[in-house]
mmCIF file of C-alpha atoms in Angstrom:
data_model
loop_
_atom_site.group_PDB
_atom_site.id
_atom_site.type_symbol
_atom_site.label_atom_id
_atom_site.label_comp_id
_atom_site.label_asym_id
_atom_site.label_seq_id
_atom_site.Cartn_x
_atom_site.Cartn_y
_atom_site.Cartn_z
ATOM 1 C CA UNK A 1 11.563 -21.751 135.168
ATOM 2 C CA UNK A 2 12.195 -24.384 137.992
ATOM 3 C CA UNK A 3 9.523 -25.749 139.875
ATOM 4 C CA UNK A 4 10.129 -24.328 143.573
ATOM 5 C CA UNK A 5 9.727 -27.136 146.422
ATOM 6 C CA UNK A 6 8.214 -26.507 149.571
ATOM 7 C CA UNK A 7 8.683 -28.227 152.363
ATOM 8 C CA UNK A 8 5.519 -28.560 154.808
ATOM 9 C CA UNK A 9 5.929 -27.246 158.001
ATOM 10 C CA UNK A 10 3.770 -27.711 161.398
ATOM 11 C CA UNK A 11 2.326 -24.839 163.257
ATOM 12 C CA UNK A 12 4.628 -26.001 166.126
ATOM 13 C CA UNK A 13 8.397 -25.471 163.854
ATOM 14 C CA UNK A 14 6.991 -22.159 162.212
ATOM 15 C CA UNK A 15 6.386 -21.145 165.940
ATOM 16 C CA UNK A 16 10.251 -22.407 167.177
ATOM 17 C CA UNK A 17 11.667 -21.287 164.086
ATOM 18 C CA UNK A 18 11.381 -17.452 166.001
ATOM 19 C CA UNK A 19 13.079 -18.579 168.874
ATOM 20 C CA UNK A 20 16.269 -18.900 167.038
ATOM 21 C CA UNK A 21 18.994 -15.586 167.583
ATOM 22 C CA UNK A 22 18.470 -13.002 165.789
ATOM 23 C CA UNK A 23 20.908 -12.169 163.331
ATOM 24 C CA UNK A 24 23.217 -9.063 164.548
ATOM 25 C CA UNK A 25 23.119 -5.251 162.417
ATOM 26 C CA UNK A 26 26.111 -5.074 160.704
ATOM 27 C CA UNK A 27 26.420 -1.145 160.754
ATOM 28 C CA UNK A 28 30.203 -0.872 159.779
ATOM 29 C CA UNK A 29 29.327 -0.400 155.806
ATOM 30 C CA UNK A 30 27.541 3.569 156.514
ATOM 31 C CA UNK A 31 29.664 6.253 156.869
ATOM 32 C CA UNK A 32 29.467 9.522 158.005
ATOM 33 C CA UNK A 33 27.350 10.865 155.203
ATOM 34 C CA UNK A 34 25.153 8.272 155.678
ATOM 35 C CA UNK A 35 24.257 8.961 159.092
ATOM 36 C CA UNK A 36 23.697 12.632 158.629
ATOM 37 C CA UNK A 37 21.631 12.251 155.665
ATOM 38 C CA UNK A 38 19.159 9.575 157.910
ATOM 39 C CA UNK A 39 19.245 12.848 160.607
ATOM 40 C CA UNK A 40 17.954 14.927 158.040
ATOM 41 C CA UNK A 41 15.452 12.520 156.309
ATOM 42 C CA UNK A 42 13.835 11.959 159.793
ATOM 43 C CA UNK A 43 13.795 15.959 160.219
ATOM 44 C CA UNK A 44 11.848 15.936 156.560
ATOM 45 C CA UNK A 45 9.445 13.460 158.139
ATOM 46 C CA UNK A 46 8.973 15.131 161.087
ATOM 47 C CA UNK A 47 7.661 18.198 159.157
ATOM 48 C CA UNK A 48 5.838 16.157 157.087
ATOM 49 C CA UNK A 49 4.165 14.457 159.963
ATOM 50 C CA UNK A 50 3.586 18.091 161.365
ATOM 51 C CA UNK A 51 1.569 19.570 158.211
ATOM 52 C CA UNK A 52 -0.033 16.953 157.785
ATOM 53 C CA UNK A 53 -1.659 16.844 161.424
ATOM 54 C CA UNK A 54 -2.464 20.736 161.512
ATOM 55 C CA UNK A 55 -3.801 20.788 158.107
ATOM 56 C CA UNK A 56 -6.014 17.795 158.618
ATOM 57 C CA UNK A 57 -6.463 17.227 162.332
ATOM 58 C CA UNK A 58 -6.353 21.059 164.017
ATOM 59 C CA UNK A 59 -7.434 22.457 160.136
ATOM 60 C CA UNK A 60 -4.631 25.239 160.268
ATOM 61 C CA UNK A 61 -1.616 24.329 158.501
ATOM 62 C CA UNK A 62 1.840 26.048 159.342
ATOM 63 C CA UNK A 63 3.299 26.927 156.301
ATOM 64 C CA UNK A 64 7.292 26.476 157.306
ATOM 65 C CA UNK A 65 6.529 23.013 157.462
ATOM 66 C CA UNK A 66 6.780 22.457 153.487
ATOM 67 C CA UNK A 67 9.747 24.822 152.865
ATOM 68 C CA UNK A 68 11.849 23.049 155.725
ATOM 69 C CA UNK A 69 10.888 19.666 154.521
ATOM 70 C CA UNK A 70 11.334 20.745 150.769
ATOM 71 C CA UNK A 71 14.876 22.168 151.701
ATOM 72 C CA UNK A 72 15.163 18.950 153.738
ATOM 73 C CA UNK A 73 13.978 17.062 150.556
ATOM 74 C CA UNK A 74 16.555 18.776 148.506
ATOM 75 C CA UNK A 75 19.398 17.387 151.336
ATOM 76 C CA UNK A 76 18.449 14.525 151.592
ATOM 77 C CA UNK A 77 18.951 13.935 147.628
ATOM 78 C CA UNK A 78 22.188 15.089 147.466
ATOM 79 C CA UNK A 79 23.672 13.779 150.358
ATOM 80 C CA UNK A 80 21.808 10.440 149.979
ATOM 81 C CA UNK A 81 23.907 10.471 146.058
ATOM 82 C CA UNK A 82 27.272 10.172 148.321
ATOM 83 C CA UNK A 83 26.272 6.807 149.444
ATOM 84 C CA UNK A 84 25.688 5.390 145.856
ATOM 85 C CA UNK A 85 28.767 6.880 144.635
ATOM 86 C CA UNK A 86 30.745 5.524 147.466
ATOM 87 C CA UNK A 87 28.460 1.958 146.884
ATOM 88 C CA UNK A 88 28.878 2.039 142.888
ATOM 89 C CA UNK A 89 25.426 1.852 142.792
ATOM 90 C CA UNK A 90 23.987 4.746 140.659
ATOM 91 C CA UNK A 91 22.426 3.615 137.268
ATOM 92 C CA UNK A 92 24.624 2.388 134.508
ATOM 93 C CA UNK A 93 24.859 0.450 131.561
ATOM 94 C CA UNK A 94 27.725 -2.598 131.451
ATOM 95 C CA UNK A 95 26.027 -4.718 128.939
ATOM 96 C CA UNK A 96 28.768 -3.132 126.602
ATOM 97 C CA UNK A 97 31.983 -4.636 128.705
ATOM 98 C CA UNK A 98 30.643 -8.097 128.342
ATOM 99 C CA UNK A 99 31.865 -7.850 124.974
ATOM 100 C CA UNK A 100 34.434 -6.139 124.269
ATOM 101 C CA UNK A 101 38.004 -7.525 125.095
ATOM 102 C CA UNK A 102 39.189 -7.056 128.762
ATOM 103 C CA UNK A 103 42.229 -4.736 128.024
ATOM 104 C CA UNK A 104 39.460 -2.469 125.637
ATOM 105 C CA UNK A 105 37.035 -2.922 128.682
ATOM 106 C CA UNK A 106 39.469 -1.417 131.335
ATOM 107 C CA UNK A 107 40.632 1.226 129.262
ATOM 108 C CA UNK A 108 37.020 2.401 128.698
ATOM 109 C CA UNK A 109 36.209 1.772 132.888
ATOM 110 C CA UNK A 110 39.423 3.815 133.810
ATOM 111 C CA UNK A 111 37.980 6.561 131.119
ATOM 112 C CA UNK A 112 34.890 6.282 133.001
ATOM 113 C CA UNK A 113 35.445 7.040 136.430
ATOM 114 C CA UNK A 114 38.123 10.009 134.660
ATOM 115 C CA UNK A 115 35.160 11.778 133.501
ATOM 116 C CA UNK A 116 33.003 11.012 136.727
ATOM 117 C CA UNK A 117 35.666 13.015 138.833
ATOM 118 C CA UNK A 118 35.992 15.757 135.594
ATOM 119 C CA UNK A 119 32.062 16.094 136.091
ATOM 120 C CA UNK A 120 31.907 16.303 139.760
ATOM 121 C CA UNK A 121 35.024 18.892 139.800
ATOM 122 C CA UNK A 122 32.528 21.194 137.173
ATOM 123 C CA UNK A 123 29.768 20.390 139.429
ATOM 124 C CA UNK A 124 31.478 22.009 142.604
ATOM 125 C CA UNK A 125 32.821 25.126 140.807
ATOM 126 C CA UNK A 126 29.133 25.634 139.591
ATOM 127 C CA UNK A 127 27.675 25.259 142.925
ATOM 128 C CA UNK A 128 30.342 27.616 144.802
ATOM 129 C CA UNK A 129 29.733 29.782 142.089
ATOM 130 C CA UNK A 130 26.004 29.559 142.402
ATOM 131 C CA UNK A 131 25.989 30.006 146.163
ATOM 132 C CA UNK A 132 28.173 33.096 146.191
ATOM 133 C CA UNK A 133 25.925 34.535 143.784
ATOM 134 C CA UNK A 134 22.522 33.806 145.975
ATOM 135 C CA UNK A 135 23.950 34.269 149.244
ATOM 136 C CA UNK A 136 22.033 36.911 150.369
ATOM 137 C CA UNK A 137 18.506 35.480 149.860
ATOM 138 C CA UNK A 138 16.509 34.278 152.391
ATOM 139 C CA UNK A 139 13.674 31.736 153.045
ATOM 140 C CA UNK A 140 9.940 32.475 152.340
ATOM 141 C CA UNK A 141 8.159 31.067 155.654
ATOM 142 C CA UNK A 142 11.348 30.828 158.149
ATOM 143 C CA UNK A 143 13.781 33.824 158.672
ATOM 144 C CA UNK A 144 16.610 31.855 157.481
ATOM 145 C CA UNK A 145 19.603 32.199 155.573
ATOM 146 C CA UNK A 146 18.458 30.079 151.947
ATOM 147 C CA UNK A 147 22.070 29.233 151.604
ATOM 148 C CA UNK A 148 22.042 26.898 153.807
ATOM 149 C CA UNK A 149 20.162 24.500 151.453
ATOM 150 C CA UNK A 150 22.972 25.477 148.203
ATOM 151 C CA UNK A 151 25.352 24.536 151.074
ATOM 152 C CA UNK A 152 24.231 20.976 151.630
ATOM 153 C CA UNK A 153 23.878 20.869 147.942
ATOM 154 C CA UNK A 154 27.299 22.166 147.391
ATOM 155 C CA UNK A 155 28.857 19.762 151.111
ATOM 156 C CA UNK A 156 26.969 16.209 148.462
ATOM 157 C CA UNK A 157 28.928 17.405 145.302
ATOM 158 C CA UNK A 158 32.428 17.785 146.957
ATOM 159 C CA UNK A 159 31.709 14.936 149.149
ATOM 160 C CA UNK A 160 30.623 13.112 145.856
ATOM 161 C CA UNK A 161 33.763 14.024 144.305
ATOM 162 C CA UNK A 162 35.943 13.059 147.104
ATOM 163 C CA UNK A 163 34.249 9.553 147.160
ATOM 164 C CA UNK A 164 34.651 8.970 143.330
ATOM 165 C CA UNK A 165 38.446 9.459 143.689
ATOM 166 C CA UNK A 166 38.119 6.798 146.153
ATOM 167 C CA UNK A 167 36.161 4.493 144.356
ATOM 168 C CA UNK A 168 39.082 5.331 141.444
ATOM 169 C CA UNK A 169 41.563 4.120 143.169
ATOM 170 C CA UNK A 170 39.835 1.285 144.725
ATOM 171 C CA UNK A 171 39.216 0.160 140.835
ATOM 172 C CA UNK A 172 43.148 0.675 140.405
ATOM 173 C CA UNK A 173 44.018 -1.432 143.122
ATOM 174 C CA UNK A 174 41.515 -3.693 142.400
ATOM 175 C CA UNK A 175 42.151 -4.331 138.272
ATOM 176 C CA UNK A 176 38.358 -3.930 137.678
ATOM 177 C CA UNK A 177 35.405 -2.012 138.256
ATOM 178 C CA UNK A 178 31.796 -2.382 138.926
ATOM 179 C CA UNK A 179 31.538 -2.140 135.323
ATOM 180 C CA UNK A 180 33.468 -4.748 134.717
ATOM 181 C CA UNK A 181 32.217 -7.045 136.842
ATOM 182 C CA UNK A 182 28.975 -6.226 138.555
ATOM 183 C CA UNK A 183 28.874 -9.944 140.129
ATOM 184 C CA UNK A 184 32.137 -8.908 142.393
ATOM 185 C CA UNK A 185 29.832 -6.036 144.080
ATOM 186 C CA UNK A 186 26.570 -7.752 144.763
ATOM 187 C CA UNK A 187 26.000 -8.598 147.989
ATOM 188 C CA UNK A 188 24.105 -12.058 149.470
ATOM 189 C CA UNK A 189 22.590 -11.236 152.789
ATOM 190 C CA UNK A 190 22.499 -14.591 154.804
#
């Protein structure tokens, strides 16, 4: 391992060194689902934030606070699986395309992101199937339709599915995948 260098610095250039611009947000890389699934983590928190202060601090807990921010939970996961789908960035294993040859490699990467969309197409039909079949159940604590949670669950699988045909043809038009080569989608923040 290299030896790292360090250059000393005075009290005086650590304290200038803040008065430099701050870099700008670059917010053009979230989409929709993005921002909808933040709205709905902060509405998890909130209820978090909420049981824990009457179970702790006024010693009577409300008890829709843990269904909403379980359902909330449950939102959150699904919709929050969009992103890395869109991103490329759900777990997976490309060790194996390092050595095989590159016209074996793309083969296997286009056979990939086939069965990704076959999956997420099974996925849906199970979910609309699910959700017709529970649609008449309600929640425990809060007189509310339960479907609304199978609905957010179903709203992340189709949009999940919609985003891996674009990440299909994205890998069409680009010749490779993430697979392929992961160095082409890792990003260096400056």
């Amino acid at each position: 391992m290299p030896q790292e260098i360090h250059t000393p610095v005075t009290p005086e250039e650590l304290a200038h060194s803040f008065e430099d611009a701050a870099p700008t947000a670059d917010i053009s890389n979230y989409a929709v689902e993005d921002w909808a699934t933040l709205a709905i983590f902060w509405l998890m928190t909130g209820c978090v934030f909420t049981q824990f202060f009457t179970r702790y601090v006024l010693n009577n807990s409300y008890a829709w606070t843990e269904e909403i921010a379980t359902n909330c939970l449950i939102s959150v996961v699904f919709l929050g699986s969009v992103m890395c789908v869109r991103l490329s960035r759900h777990i997976q294993v490309d060790v194996l395309y390092h050595y095989l040859p590159a016209h074996v490699a793309r083969a296997l990467a286009i056979c990939v992101d086939i069965v990704r969309i076959g999956f997420f197409v099974y996925a849906c039909w199970l979910m609309w199937r699910y959700v017709a079949i529970v649609a008449d159940e309600r929640m425990v604590t809060v007189d509310l339709p339960r479907n609304i949670v199978f609905y957010s669950v179903l709203a992340g699988f189709v949009l999940m599915l919609g985003r891996s045909i674009q990440v299909f043809i994205a890998n069409q038009r680009r010749g490779y995948s993430v697979l392929e080569r992961p160095e082409e989608f890792q990003k260096v923040e400056d």
